[in-house]
Structures are given as structure tokens and as C-alpha cells.
PDB file of C-alpha atoms in Angstrom:
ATOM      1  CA  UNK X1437       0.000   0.000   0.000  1.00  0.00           C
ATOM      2  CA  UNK X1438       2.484   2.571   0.749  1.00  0.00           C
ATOM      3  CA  UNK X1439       3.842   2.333  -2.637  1.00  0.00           C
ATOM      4  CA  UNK X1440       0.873   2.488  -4.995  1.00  0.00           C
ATOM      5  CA  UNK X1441       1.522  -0.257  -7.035  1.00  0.00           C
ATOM      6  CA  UNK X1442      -0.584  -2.451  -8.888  1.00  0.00           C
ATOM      7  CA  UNK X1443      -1.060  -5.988  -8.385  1.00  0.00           C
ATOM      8  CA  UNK X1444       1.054  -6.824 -11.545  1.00  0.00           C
ATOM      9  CA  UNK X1445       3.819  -4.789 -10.530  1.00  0.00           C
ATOM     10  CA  UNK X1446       3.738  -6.373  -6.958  1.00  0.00           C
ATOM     11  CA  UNK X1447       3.611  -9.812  -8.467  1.00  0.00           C
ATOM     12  CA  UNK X1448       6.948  -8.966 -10.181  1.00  0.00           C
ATOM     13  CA  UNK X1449       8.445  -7.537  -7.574  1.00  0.00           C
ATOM     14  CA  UNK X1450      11.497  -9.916  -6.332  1.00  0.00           C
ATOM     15  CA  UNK X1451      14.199  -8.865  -3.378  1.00  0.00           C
ATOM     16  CA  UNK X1452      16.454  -7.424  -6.617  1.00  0.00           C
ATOM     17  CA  UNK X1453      13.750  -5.430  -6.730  1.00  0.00           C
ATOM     18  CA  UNK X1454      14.771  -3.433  -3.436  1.00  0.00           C
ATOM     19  CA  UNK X1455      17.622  -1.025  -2.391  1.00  0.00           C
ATOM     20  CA  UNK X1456      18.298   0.103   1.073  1.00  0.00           C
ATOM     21  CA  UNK X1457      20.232   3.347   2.137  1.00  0.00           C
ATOM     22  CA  UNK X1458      20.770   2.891   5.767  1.00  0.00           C
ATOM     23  CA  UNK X1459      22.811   6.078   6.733  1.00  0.00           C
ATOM     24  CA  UNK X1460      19.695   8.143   5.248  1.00  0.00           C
ATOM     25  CA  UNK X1461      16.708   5.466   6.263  1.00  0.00           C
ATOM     26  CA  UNK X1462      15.731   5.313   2.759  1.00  0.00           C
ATOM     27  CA  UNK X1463      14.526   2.137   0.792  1.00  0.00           C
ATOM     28  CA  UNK X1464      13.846   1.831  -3.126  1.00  0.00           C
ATOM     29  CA  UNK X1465      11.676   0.129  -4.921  1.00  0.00           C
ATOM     30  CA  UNK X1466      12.716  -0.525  -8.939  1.00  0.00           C
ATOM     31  CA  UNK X1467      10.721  -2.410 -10.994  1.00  0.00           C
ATOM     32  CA  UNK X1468      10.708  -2.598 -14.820  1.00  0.00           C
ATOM     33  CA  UNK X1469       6.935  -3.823 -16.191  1.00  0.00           C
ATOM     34  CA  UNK X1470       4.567  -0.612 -15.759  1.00  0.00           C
ATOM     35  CA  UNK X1471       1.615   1.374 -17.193  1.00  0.00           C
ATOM     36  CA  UNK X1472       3.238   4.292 -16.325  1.00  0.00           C
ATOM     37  CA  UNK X1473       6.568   3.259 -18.146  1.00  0.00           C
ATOM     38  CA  UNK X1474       5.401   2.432 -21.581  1.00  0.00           C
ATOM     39  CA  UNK X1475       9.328   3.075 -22.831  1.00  0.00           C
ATOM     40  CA  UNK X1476      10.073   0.280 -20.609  1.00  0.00           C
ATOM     41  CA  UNK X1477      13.374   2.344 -18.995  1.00  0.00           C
ATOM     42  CA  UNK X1478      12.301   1.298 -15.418  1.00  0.00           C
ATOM     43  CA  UNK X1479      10.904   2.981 -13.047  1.00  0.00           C
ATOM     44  CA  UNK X1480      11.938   3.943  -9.171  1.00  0.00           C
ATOM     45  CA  UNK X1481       9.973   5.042  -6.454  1.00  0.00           C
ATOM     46  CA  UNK X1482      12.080   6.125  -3.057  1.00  0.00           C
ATOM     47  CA  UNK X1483      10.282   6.301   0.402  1.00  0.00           C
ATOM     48  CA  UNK X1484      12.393   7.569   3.704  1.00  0.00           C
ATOM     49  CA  UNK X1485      11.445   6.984   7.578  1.00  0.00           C
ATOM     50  CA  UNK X1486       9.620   9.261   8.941  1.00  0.00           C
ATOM     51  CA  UNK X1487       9.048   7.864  12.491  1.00  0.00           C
ATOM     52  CA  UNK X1488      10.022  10.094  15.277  1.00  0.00           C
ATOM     53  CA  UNK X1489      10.781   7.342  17.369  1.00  0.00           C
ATOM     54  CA  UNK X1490      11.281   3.084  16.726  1.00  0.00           C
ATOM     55  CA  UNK X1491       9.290   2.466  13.275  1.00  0.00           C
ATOM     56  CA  UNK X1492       5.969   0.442  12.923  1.00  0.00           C
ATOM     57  CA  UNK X1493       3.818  -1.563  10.494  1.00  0.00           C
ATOM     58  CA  UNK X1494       2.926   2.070   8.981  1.00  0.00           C
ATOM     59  CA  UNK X1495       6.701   3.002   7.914  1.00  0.00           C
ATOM     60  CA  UNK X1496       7.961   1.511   4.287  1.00  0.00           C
ATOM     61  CA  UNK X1497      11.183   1.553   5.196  1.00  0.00           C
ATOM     62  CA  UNK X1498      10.758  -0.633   8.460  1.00  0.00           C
ATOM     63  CA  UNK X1499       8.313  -3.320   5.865  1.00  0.00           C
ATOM     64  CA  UNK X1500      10.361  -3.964   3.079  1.00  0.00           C
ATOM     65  CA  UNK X1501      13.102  -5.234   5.101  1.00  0.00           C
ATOM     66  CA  UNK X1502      10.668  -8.063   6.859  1.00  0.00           C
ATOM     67  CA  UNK X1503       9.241  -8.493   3.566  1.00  0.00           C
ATOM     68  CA  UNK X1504      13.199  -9.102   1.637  1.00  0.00           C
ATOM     69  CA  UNK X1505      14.331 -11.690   4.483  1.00  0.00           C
ATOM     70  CA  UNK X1506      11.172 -13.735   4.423  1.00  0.00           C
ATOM     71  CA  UNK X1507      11.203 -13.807   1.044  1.00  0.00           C
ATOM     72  CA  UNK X1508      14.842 -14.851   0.489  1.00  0.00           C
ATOM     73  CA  UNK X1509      14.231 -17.227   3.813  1.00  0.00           C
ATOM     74  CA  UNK X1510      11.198 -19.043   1.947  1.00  0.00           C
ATOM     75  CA  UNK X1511      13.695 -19.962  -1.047  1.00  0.00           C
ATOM     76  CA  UNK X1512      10.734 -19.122  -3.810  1.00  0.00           C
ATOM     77  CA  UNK X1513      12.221 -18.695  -7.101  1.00  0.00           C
ATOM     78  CA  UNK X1514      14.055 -15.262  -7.532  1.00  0.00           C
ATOM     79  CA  UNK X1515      13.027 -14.289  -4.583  1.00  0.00           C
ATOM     80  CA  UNK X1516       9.435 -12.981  -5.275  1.00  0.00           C
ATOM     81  CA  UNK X1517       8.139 -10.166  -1.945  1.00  0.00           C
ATOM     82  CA  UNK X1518       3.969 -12.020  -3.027  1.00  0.00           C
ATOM     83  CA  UNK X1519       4.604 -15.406  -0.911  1.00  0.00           C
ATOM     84  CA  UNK X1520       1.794 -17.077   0.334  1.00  0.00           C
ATOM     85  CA  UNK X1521       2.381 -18.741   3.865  1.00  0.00           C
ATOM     86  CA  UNK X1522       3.347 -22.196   2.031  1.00  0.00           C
ATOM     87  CA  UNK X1523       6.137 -19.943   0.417  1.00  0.00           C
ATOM     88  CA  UNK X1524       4.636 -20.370  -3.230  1.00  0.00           C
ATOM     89  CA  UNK X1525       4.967 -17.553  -4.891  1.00  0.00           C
ATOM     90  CA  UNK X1526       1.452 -15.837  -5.350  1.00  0.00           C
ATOM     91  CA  UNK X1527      -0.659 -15.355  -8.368  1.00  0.00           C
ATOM     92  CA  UNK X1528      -2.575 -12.388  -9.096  1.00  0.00           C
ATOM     93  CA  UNK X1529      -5.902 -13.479  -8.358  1.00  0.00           C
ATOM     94  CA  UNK X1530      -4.599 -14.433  -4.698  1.00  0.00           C
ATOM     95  CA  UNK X1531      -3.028 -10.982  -4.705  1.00  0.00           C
ATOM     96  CA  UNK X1532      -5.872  -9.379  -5.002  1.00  0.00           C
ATOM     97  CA  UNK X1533      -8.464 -11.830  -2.958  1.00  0.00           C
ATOM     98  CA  UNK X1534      -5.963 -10.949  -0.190  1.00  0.00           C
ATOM     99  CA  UNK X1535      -5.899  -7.163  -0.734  1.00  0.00           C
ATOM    100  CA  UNK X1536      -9.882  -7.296  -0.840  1.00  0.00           C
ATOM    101  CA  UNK X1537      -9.810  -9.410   2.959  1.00  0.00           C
ATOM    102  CA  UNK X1538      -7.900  -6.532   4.108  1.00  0.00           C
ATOM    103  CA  UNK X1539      -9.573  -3.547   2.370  1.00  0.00           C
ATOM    104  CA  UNK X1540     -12.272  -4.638   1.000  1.00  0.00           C
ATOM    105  CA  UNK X1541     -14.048  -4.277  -2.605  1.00  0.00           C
TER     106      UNK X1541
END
């Protein structure tokens, strides 16, 4: 959710995917097959911490990282970030029966 995407772009989305900048709490998101990037040159989104204090479920920066080591722990090919709990890599429709359990229609 933080990062806008839609559910093709998440299913694509693998750890290579994601770049961290520690010093500056900053984590990037790079992904190649978009609407919005018709040239197909890539596109990059960066989101910073903005927690005063120890980040939470709400900070991107704090996410991604849970999101990279479970998804390189599961051992799913090319480390895809849309696992389901078995550690199968998730299809779209899952994607979005998941996103519609959590936010509805």
C-alpha cells in the first residue's frame, strides 16, 4: 500500500527489486513492467522513515526489510516479496483476494 503499485507490478516484484540506504533510512523500490513506463526504462519510487521514534507496520522503510528476508528465507524462485504462507509464490488473483480481505471491494 504505501507504494501504490498495482497488483502486476507487486507480483513482479522480487528482493532485486529493493535497495536500502541505511545512513539516510531510505529504501527503493525498482521495478521494470509498468503502465506508467510504456518506454520500458524502469521505473523507481524512493520512500524515507519518517518515524520520530522506533518504526511500525505504517513506515515503508521498516516493511520492506521483513518483507526481503522472508522472502529470500522461503527460497521461492528469484526471490518474489507475493509469498503465500506455504512460500509459493502468489498469483494475481490471490493478490488481489488478499488485498480485498484486508480492504475490501
Amino acid at each position: 500500500m504505501h507504494w501504490m503499485m498495482r497488483e502486476i507490478e507487486i507480483a513482479a516484484s522480487t528482493s532485486k527489486n529493493v535497495a536500502f540506504d541505511d545512513k539516510s533510512r531510505l529504501v527503493t523500490l525498482t521495478w521494470r513492467e509498468s503502465k506508467m513506463d510504456q518506454e520500458g526504462a524502469t521505473i523507481s519510487r524512493t520512500l524515507q522513515c519518517l518515524c520520530p521514534g522506533a518504526c511500525d507496520i505504517s513506515c515503508p522503510y521498516a516493511v520492506l526489510p521483513v518483507l526481503v528476508n522472508f522472502a529470500c528465507l522461503q527460497g521461492n524462485e528469484g526471490a518474489s516479496l507475493s509469498v503465500c504462507v506455504e512460500g509459493t509464490v502468489a498469483t494475481k488473483a490471490q493478490l488481489v483476494a488478499d488485498w480485498r480481505d484486508l480492504f475490501g471491494n
